[in-house]
Coordinates of N, CA and C in Angstrom, one line a residue:
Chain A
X1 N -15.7 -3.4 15.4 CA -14.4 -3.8 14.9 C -13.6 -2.6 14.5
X2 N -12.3 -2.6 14.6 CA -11.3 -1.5 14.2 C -11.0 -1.7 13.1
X3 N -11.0 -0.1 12.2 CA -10.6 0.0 11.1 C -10.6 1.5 10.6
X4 N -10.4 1.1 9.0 CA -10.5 2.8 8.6 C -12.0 2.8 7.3
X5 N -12.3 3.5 7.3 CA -13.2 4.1 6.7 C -13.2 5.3 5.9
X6 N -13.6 5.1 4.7 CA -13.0 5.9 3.4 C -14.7 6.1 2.4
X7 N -14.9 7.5 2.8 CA -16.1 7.6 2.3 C -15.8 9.0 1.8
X8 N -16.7 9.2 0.3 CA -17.5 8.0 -0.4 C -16.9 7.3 -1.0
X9 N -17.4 6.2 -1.2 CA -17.3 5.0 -2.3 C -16.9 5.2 -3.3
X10 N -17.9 5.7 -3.9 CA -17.6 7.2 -5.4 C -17.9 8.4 -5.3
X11 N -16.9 8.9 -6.0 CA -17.2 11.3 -6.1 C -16.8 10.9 -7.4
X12 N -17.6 12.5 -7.6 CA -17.6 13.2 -9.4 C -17.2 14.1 -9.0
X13 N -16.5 14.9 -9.9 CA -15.8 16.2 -9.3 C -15.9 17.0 -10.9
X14 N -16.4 18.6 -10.6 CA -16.8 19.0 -11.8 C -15.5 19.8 -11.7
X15 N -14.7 20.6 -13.7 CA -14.5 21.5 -13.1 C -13.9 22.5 -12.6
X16 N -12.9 22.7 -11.8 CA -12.8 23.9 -11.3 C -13.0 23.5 -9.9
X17 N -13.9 22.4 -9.2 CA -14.3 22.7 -8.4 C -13.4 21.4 -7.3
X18 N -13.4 21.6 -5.5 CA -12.7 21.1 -4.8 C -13.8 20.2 -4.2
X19 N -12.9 19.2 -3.8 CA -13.7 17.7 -3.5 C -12.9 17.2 -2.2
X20 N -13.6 16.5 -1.4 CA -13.1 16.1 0.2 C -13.4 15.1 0.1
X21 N -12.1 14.0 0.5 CA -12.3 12.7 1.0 C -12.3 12.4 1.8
X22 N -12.9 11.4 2.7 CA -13.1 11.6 4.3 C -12.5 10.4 4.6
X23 N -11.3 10.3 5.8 CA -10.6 9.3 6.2 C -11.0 9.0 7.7
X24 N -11.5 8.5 7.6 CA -11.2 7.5 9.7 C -10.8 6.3 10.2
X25 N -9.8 6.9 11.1 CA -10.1 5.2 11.9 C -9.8 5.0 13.4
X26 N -10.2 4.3 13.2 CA -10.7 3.7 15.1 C -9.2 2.8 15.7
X27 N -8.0 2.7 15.3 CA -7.0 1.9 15.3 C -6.4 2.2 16.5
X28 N -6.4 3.6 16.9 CA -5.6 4.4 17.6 C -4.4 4.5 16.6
X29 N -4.2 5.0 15.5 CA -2.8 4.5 14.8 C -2.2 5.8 14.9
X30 N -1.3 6.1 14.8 CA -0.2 7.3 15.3 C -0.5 8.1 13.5
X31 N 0.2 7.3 12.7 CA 0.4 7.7 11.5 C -0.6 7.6 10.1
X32 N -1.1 8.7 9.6 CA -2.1 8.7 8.7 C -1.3 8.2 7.0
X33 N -1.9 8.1 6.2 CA -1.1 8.2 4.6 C -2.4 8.4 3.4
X34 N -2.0 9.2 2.7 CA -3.0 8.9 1.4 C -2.0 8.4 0.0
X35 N -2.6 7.9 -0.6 CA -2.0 7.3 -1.5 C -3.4 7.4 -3.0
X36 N -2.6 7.2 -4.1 CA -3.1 8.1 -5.4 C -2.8 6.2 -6.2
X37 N -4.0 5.3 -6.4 CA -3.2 4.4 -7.7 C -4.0 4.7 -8.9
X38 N -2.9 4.8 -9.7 CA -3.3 4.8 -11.3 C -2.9 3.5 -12.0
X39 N -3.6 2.9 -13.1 CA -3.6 1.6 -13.6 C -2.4 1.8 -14.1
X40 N -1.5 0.2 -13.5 CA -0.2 0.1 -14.2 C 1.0 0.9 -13.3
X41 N 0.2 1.8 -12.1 CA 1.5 2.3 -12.0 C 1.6 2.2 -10.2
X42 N 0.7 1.3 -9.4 CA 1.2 0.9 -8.3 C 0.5 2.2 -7.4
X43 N 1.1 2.2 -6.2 CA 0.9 3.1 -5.1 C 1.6 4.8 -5.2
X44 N 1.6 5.8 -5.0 CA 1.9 6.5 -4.7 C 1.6 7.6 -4.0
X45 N 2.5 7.8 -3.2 CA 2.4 8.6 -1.7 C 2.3 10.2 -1.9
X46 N 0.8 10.8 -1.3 CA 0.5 12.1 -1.9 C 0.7 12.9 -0.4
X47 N 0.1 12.7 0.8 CA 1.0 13.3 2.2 C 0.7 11.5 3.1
X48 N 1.6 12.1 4.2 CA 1.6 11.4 5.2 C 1.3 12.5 6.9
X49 N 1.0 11.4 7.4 CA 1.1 12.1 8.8 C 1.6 11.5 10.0
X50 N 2.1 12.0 10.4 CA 3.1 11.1 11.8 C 2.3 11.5 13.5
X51 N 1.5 12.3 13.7 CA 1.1 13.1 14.6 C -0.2 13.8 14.3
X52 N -1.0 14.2 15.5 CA -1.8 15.5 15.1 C -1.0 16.4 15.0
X53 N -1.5 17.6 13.9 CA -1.4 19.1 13.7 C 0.1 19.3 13.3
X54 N 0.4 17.9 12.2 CA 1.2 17.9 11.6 C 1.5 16.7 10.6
X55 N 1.6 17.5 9.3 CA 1.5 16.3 8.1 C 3.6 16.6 7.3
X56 N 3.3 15.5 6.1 CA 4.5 15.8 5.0 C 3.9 15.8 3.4
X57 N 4.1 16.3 2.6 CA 4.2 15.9 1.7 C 5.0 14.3 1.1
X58 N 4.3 13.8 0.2 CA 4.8 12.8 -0.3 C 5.3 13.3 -1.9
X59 N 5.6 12.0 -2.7 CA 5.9 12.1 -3.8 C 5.2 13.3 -4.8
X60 N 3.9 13.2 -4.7 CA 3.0 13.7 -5.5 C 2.0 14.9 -4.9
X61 N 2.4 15.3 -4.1 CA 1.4 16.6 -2.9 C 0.9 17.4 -3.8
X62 N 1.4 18.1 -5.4 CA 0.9 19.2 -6.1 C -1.1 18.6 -6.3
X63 N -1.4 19.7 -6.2 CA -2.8 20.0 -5.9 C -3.8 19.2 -5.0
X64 N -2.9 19.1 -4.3 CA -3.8 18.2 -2.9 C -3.4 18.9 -1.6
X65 N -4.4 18.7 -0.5 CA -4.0 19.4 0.6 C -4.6 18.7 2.0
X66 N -3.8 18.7 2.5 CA -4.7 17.7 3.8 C -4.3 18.6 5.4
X67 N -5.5 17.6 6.2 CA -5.1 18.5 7.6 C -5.5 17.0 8.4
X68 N -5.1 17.5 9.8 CA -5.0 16.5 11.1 C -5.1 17.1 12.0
X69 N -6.2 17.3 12.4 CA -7.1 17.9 13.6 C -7.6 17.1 14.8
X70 N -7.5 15.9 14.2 CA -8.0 14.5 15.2 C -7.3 13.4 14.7
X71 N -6.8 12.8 15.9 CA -6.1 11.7 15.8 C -6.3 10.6 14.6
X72 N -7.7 10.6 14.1 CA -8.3 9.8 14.1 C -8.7 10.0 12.9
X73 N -8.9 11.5 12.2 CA -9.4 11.7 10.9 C -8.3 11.9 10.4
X74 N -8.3 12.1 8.7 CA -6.9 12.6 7.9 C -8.1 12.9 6.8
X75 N -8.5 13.5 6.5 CA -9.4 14.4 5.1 C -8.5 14.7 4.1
X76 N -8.5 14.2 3.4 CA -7.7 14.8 1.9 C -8.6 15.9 0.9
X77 N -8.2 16.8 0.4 CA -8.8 17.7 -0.2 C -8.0 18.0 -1.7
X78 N -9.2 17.4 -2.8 CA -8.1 17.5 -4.5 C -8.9 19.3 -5.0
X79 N -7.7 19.8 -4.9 CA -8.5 21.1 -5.7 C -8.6 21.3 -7.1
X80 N -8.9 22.4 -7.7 CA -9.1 22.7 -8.8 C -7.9 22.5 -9.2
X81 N -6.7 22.8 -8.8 CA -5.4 22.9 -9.0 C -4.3 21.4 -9.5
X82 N -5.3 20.2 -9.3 CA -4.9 19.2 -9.5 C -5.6 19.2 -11.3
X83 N -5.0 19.0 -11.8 CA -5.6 18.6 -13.1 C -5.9 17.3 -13.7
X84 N -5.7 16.5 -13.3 CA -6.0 15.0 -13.5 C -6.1 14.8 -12.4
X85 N -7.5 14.5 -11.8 CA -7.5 14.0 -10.5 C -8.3 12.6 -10.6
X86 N -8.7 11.8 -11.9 CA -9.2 11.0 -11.8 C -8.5 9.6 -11.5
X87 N -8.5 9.1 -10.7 CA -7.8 7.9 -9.6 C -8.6 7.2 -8.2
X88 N -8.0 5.9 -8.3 CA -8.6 5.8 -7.0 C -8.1 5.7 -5.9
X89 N -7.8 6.2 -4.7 CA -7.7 7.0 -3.5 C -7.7 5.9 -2.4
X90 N -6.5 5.9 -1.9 CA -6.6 5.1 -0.7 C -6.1 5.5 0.4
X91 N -6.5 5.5 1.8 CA -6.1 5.7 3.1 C -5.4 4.6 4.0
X92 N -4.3 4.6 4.7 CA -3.9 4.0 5.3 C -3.5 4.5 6.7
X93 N -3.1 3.8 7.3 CA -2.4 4.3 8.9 C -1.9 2.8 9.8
X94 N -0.7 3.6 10.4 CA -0.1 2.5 11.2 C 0.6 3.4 11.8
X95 N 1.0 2.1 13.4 CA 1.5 2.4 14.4 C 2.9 3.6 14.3
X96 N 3.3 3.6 15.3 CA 4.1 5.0 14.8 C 6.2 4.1 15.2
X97 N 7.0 4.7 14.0 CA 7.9 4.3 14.2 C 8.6 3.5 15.0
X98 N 8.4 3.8 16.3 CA 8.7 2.6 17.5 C 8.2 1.9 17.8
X99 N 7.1 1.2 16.6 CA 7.0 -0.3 16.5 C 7.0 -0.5 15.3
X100 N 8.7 -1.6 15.5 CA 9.2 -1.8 14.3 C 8.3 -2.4 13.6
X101 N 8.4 -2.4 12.3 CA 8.2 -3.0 11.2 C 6.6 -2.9 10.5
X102 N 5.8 -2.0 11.5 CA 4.2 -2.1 11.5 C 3.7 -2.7 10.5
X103 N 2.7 -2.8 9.7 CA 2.1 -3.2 8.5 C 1.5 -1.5 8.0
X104 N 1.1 -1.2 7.2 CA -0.2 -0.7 7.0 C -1.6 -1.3 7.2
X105 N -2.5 -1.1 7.2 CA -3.8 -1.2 7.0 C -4.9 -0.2 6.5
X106 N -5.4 -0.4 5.4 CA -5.7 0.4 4.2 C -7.3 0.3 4.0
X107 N -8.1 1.2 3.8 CA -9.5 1.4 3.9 C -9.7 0.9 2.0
X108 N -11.3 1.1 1.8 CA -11.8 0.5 1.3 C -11.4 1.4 -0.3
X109 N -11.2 2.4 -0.2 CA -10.9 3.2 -1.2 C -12.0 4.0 -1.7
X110 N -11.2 5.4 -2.5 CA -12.6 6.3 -3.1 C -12.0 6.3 -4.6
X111 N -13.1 6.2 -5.2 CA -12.9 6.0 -6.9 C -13.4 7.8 -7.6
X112 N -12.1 8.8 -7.6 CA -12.8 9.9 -7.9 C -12.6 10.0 -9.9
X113 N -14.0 10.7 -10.4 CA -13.6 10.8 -11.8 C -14.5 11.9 -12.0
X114 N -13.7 13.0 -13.3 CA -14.1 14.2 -13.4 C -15.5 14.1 -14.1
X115 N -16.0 14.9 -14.2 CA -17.8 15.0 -14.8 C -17.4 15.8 -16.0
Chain B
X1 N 19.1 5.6 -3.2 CA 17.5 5.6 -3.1 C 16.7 4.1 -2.8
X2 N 15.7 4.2 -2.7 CA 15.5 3.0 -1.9 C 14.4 2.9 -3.5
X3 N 14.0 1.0 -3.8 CA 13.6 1.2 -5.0 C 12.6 -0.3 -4.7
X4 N 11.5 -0.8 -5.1 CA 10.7 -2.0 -5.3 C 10.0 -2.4 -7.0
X5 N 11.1 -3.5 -7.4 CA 10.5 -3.5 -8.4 C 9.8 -5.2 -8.5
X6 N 8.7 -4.8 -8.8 CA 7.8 -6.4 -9.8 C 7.4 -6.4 -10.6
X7 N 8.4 -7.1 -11.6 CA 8.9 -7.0 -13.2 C 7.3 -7.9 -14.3
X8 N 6.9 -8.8 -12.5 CA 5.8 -9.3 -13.7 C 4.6 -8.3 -13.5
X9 N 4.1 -7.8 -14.9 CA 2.8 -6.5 -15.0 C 1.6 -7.9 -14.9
X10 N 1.5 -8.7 -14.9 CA 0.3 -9.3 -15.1 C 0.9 -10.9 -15.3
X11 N 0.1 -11.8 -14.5 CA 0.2 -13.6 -14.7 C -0.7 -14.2 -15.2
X12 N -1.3 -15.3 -15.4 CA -2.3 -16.1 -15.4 C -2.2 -17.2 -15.4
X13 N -2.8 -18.2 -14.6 CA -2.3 -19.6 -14.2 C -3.9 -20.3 -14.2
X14 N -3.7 -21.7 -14.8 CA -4.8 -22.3 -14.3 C -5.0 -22.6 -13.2
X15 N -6.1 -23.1 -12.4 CA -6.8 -23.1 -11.0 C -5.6 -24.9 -10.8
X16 N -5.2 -24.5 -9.7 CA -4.5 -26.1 -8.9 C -2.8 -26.0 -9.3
X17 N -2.2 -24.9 -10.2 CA -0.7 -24.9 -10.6 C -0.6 -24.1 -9.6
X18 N 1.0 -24.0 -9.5 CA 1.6 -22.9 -8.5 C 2.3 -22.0 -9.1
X19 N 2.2 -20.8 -8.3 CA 2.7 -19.6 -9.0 C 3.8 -18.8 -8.2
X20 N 5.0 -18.1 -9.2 CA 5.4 -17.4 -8.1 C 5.4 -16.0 -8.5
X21 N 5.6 -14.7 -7.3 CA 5.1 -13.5 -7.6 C 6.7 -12.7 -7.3
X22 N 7.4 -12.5 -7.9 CA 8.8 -11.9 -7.8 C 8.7 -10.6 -7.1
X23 N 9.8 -10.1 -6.5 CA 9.9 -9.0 -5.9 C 11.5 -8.5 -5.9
X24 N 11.8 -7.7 -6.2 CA 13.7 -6.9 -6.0 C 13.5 -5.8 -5.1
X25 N 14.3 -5.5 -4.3 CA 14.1 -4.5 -3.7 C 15.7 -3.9 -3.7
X26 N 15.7 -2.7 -3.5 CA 16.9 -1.7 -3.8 C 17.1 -1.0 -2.1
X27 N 18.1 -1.6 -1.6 CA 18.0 -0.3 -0.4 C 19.6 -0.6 0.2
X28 N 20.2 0.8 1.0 CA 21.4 0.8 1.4 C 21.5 0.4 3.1
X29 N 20.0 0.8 3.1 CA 20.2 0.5 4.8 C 20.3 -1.3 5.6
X30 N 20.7 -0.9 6.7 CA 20.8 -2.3 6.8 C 19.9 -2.9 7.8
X31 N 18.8 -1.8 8.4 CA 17.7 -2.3 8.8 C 16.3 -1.9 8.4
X32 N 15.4 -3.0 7.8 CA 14.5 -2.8 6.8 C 13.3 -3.6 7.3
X33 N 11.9 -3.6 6.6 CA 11.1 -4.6 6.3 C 10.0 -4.5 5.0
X34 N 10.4 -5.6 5.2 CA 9.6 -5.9 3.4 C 7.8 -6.2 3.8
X35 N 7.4 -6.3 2.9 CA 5.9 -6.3 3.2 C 4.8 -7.2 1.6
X36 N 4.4 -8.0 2.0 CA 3.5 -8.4 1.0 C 1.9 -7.7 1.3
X37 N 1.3 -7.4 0.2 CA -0.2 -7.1 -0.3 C -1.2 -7.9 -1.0
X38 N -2.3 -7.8 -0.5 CA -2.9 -8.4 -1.4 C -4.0 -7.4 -1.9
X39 N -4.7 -7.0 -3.0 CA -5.5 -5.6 -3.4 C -6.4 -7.0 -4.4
X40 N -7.5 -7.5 -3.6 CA -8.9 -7.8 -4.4 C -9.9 -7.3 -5.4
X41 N -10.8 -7.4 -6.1 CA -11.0 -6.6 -7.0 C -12.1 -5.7 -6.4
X42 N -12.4 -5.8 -5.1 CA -13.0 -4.6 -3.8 C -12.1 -3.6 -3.7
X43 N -11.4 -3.5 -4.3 CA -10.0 -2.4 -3.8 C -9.3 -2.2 -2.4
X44 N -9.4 -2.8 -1.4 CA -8.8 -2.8 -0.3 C -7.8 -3.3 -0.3
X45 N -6.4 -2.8 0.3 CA -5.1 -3.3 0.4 C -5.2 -4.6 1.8
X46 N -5.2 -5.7 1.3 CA -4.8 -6.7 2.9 C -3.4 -7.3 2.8
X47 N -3.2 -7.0 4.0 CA -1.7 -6.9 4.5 C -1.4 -8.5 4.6
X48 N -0.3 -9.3 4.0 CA -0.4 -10.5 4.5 C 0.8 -11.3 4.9
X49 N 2.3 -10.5 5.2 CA 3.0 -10.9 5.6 C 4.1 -9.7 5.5
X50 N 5.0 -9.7 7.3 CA 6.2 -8.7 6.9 C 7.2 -9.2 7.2
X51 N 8.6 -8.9 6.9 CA 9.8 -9.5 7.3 C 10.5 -8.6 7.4
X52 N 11.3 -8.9 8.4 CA 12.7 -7.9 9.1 C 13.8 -8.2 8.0
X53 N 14.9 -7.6 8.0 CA 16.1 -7.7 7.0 C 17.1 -8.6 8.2
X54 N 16.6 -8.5 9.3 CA 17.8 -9.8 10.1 C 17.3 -11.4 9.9
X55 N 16.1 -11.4 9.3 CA 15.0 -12.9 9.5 C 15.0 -13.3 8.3
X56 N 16.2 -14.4 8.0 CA 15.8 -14.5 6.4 C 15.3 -15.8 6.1
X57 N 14.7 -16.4 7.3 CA 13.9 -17.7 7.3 C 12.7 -17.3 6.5
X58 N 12.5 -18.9 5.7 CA 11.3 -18.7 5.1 C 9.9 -18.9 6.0
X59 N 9.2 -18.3 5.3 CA 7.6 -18.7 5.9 C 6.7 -19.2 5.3
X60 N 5.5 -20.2 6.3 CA 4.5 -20.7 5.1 C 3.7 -20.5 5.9
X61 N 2.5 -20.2 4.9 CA 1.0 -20.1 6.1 C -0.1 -20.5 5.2
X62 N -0.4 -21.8 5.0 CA -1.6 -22.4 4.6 C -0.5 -22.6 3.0
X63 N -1.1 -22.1 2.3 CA -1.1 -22.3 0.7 C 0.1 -21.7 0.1
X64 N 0.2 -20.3 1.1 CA 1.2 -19.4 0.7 C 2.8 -19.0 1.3
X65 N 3.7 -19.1 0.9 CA 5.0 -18.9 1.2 C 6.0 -18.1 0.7
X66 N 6.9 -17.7 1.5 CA 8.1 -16.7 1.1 C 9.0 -17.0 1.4
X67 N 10.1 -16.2 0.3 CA 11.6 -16.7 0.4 C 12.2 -15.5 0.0
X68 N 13.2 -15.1 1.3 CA 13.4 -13.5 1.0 C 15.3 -13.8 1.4
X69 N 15.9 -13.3 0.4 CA 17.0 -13.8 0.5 C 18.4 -12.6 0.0
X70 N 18.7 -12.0 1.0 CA 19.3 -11.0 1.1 C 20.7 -10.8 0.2
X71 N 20.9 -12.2 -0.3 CA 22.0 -12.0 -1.2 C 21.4 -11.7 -2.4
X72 N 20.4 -12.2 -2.8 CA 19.6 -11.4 -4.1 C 18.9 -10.4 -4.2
X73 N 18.7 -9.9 -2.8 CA 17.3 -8.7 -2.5 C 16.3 -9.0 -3.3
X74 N 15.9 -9.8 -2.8 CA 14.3 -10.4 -3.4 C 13.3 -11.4 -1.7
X75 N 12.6 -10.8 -2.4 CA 11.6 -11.2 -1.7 C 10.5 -11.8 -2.2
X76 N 10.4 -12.8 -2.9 CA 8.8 -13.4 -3.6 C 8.3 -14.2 -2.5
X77 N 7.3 -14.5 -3.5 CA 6.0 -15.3 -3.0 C 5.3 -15.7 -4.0
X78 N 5.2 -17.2 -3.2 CA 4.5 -18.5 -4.4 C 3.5 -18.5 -3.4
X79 N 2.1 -19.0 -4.3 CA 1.1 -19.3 -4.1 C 1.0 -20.8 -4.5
X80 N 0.9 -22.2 -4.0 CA 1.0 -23.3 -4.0 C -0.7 -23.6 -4.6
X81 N -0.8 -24.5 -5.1 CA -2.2 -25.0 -5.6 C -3.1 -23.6 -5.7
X82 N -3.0 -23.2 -7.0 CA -3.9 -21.6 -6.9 C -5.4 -22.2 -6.9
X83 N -6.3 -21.0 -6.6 CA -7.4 -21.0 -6.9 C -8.6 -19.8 -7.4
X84 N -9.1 -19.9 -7.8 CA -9.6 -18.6 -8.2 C -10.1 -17.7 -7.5
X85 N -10.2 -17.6 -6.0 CA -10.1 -16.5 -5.3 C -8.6 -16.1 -4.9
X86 N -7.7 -16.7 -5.5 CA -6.7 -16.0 -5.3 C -6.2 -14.7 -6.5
X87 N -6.9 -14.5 -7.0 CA -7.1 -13.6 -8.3 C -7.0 -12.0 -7.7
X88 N -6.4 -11.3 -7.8 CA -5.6 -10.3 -7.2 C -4.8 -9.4 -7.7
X89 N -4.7 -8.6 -7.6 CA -2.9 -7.3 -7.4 C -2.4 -7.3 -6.7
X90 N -0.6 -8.0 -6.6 CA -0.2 -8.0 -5.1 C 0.9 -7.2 -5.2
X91 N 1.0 -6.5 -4.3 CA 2.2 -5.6 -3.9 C 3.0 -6.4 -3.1
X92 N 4.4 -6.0 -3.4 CA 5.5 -6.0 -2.4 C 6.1 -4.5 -2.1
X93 N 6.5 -4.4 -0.6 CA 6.6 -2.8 -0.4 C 7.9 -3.0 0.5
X94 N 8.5 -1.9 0.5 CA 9.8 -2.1 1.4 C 9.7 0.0 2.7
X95 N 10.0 -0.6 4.1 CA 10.2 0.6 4.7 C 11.1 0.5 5.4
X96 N 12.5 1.4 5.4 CA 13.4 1.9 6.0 C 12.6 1.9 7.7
X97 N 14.0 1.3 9.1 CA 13.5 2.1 9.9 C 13.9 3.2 10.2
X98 N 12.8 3.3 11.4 CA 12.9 4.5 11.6 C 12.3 5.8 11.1
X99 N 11.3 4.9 10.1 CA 10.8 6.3 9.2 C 9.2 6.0 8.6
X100 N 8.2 6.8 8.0 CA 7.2 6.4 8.2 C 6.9 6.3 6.6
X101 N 7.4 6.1 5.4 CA 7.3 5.7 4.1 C 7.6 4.3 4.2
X102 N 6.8 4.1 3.0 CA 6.6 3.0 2.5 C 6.8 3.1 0.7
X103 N 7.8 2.5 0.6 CA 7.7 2.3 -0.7 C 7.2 1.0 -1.4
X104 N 6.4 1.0 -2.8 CA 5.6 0.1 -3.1 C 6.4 -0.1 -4.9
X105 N 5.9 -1.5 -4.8 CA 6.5 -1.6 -6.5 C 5.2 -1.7 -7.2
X106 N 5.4 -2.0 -8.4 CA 3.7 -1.3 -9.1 C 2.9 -2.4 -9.1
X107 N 3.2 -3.8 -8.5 CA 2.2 -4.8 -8.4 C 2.5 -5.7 -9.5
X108 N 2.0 -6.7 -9.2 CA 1.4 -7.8 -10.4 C 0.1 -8.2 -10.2
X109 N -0.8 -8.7 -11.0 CA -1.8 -8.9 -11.3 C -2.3 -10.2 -12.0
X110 N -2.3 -11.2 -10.8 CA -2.8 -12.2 -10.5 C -3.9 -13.2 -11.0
X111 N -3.8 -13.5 -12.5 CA -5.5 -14.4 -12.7 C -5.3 -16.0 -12.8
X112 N -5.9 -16.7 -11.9 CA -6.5 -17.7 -11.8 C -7.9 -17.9 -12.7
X113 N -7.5 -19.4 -13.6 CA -8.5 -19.3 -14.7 C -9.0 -20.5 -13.7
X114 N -10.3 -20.9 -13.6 CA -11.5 -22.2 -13.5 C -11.3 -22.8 -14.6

C-alpha cells in the first residue's frame, strides 16, 4: 500500500544534542512538507519541498534543517539550536502544483520531547 | 495575506445530535481550494474532502456534509447523527493555486459523549 512513513514513533532529545526524523513515501509525490503542532495552535509549516535537491523554508525554519536527496525521502533534522523542540512532527506530500487542488496526505507522526 | 480561522477551540455533543464545525477563510485570490481534516487521537491527518473556489455546490458523503459559500468565505462541516468515533481535531486548510502552501486554521476538537 502507498504511503508515508514517519519514524520513530517517539524520540528523546538530550540537551545540546541533534535529532533526525525520518520521512518516506512511496506516493511518487513531487512535494515534501514538515509541519510542527503544538496544543492549541494548529499546523505549522517548518520547510517544504517542491523537487529533489531543493527545499523552502516555511513559517518556522529557525533551528531546523532538512535535505532531499531522494524523491522519496525528506529527513528533518532539530538541532541544538532549536530551543523548544518539544512537539509533535508531521510529514506530508502531495502531487506537484499542476494538479490542481491535490490534498495532502500526512504520516503517522513523531512525538519529540526533551530528556 | 491569506488567513483560516476556526473560532470553535473545542465542542462536545452527545452521541445521535448533529454538529457543525465552522471554518472562515481570508484570501484575495480568485482561484483556491479549501480542504477538510480529520486528526484522530493516532495523530494522523485524514484528508476528507476538497473544494475548488469555482464549485460552490454542496456535498454529502454518508453522515457528513459541506457548505462552502463564497459570499461568506466559509466553509463548514456538519456531521449529521454523531457518534463516538467521530471524536477528533478537524482542520480546515485553504491553498492558493499555483503554489505549494497550505494554510491551516488551529482546529477544533471534536467530543462525542456515549
Amino acid at each position: 500500500d502507498g504511503g508515508i512513513t514517519q519514524s520513530p514513533k517517539y524520540l528523546f532529545r538530550k540537551e545540546g544534542q541533534n535529532v533526525t526524523l525520518s520521512c518516506e513515501q512511496n506516493l511518487n509525490h513531487d512535494a515534501m512538507y514538515w509541519y510542527r503542532q503544538d496544543p492549541g495552535q494548529g499546523l505549522r509549516l517548518i520547510y517544504y519541498s517542491q523537487i529533489v535537491n531543493d527545499f523552502q523554508k516555511g513559517d518556522i525554519a529557525e533551528g531546523y534543517s532538512v535535505s532531499r536527496e531522494k524523491k522519496e525521502s525528506f529527513p528533518l533534522t532539530v538541532t541544538s539550536a532549536q530551543k523548544n523542540p518539544t512537539a509533535f512532527y508531521l510529514c506530508a506530500s502531495s502531487l506537484g502544483t499542476s494538479f490542481r487542488g491535490q490534498p495532502q496526505h500526512f504520516g503517522d507522526g513523531t512525538r519529540l520531547s526533551i530528556l | 495575506a491569506q488567513k483560516v480561522t476556526q473560532a470553535q477551540t473545542e465542542i462536545s455533543v452527545v452521541e445521535k445530535e448533529d454538529v457543525t464545525l465552522d471554518c472562515v477563510y481570508e484570501t484575495r485570490d480568485t482561484t483556491y481550494y479549501l480542504f477538510w481534516y480529520k486528526q484522530p487521537p493516532s495523530g494522523e491527518l485524514v484528508f476528507l474532502i476538497r473544494r475548488n473556489s469555482f464549485d460552490e455546490q454542496n456535498e454529502i458523503s454518508g453522515r457528513y456534509s459541506w457548505n462552502f459559500q463564497k459570499s461568506t468565505s466559509s466553509f463548514n462541516f456538519t456531521i449529521t447523527a454523531s457518534q463516538v468515533v467521530d471524536s477528533a481535531v478537524y482542520f480546515c486548510a485553504l491553498r492558493k493555486e499555483g503554489t505549494y502552501k497550505y494554510i491551516f486554521g488551529t482546529g477544533t476538537r471534536l467530543k462525542v459523549l456515549a
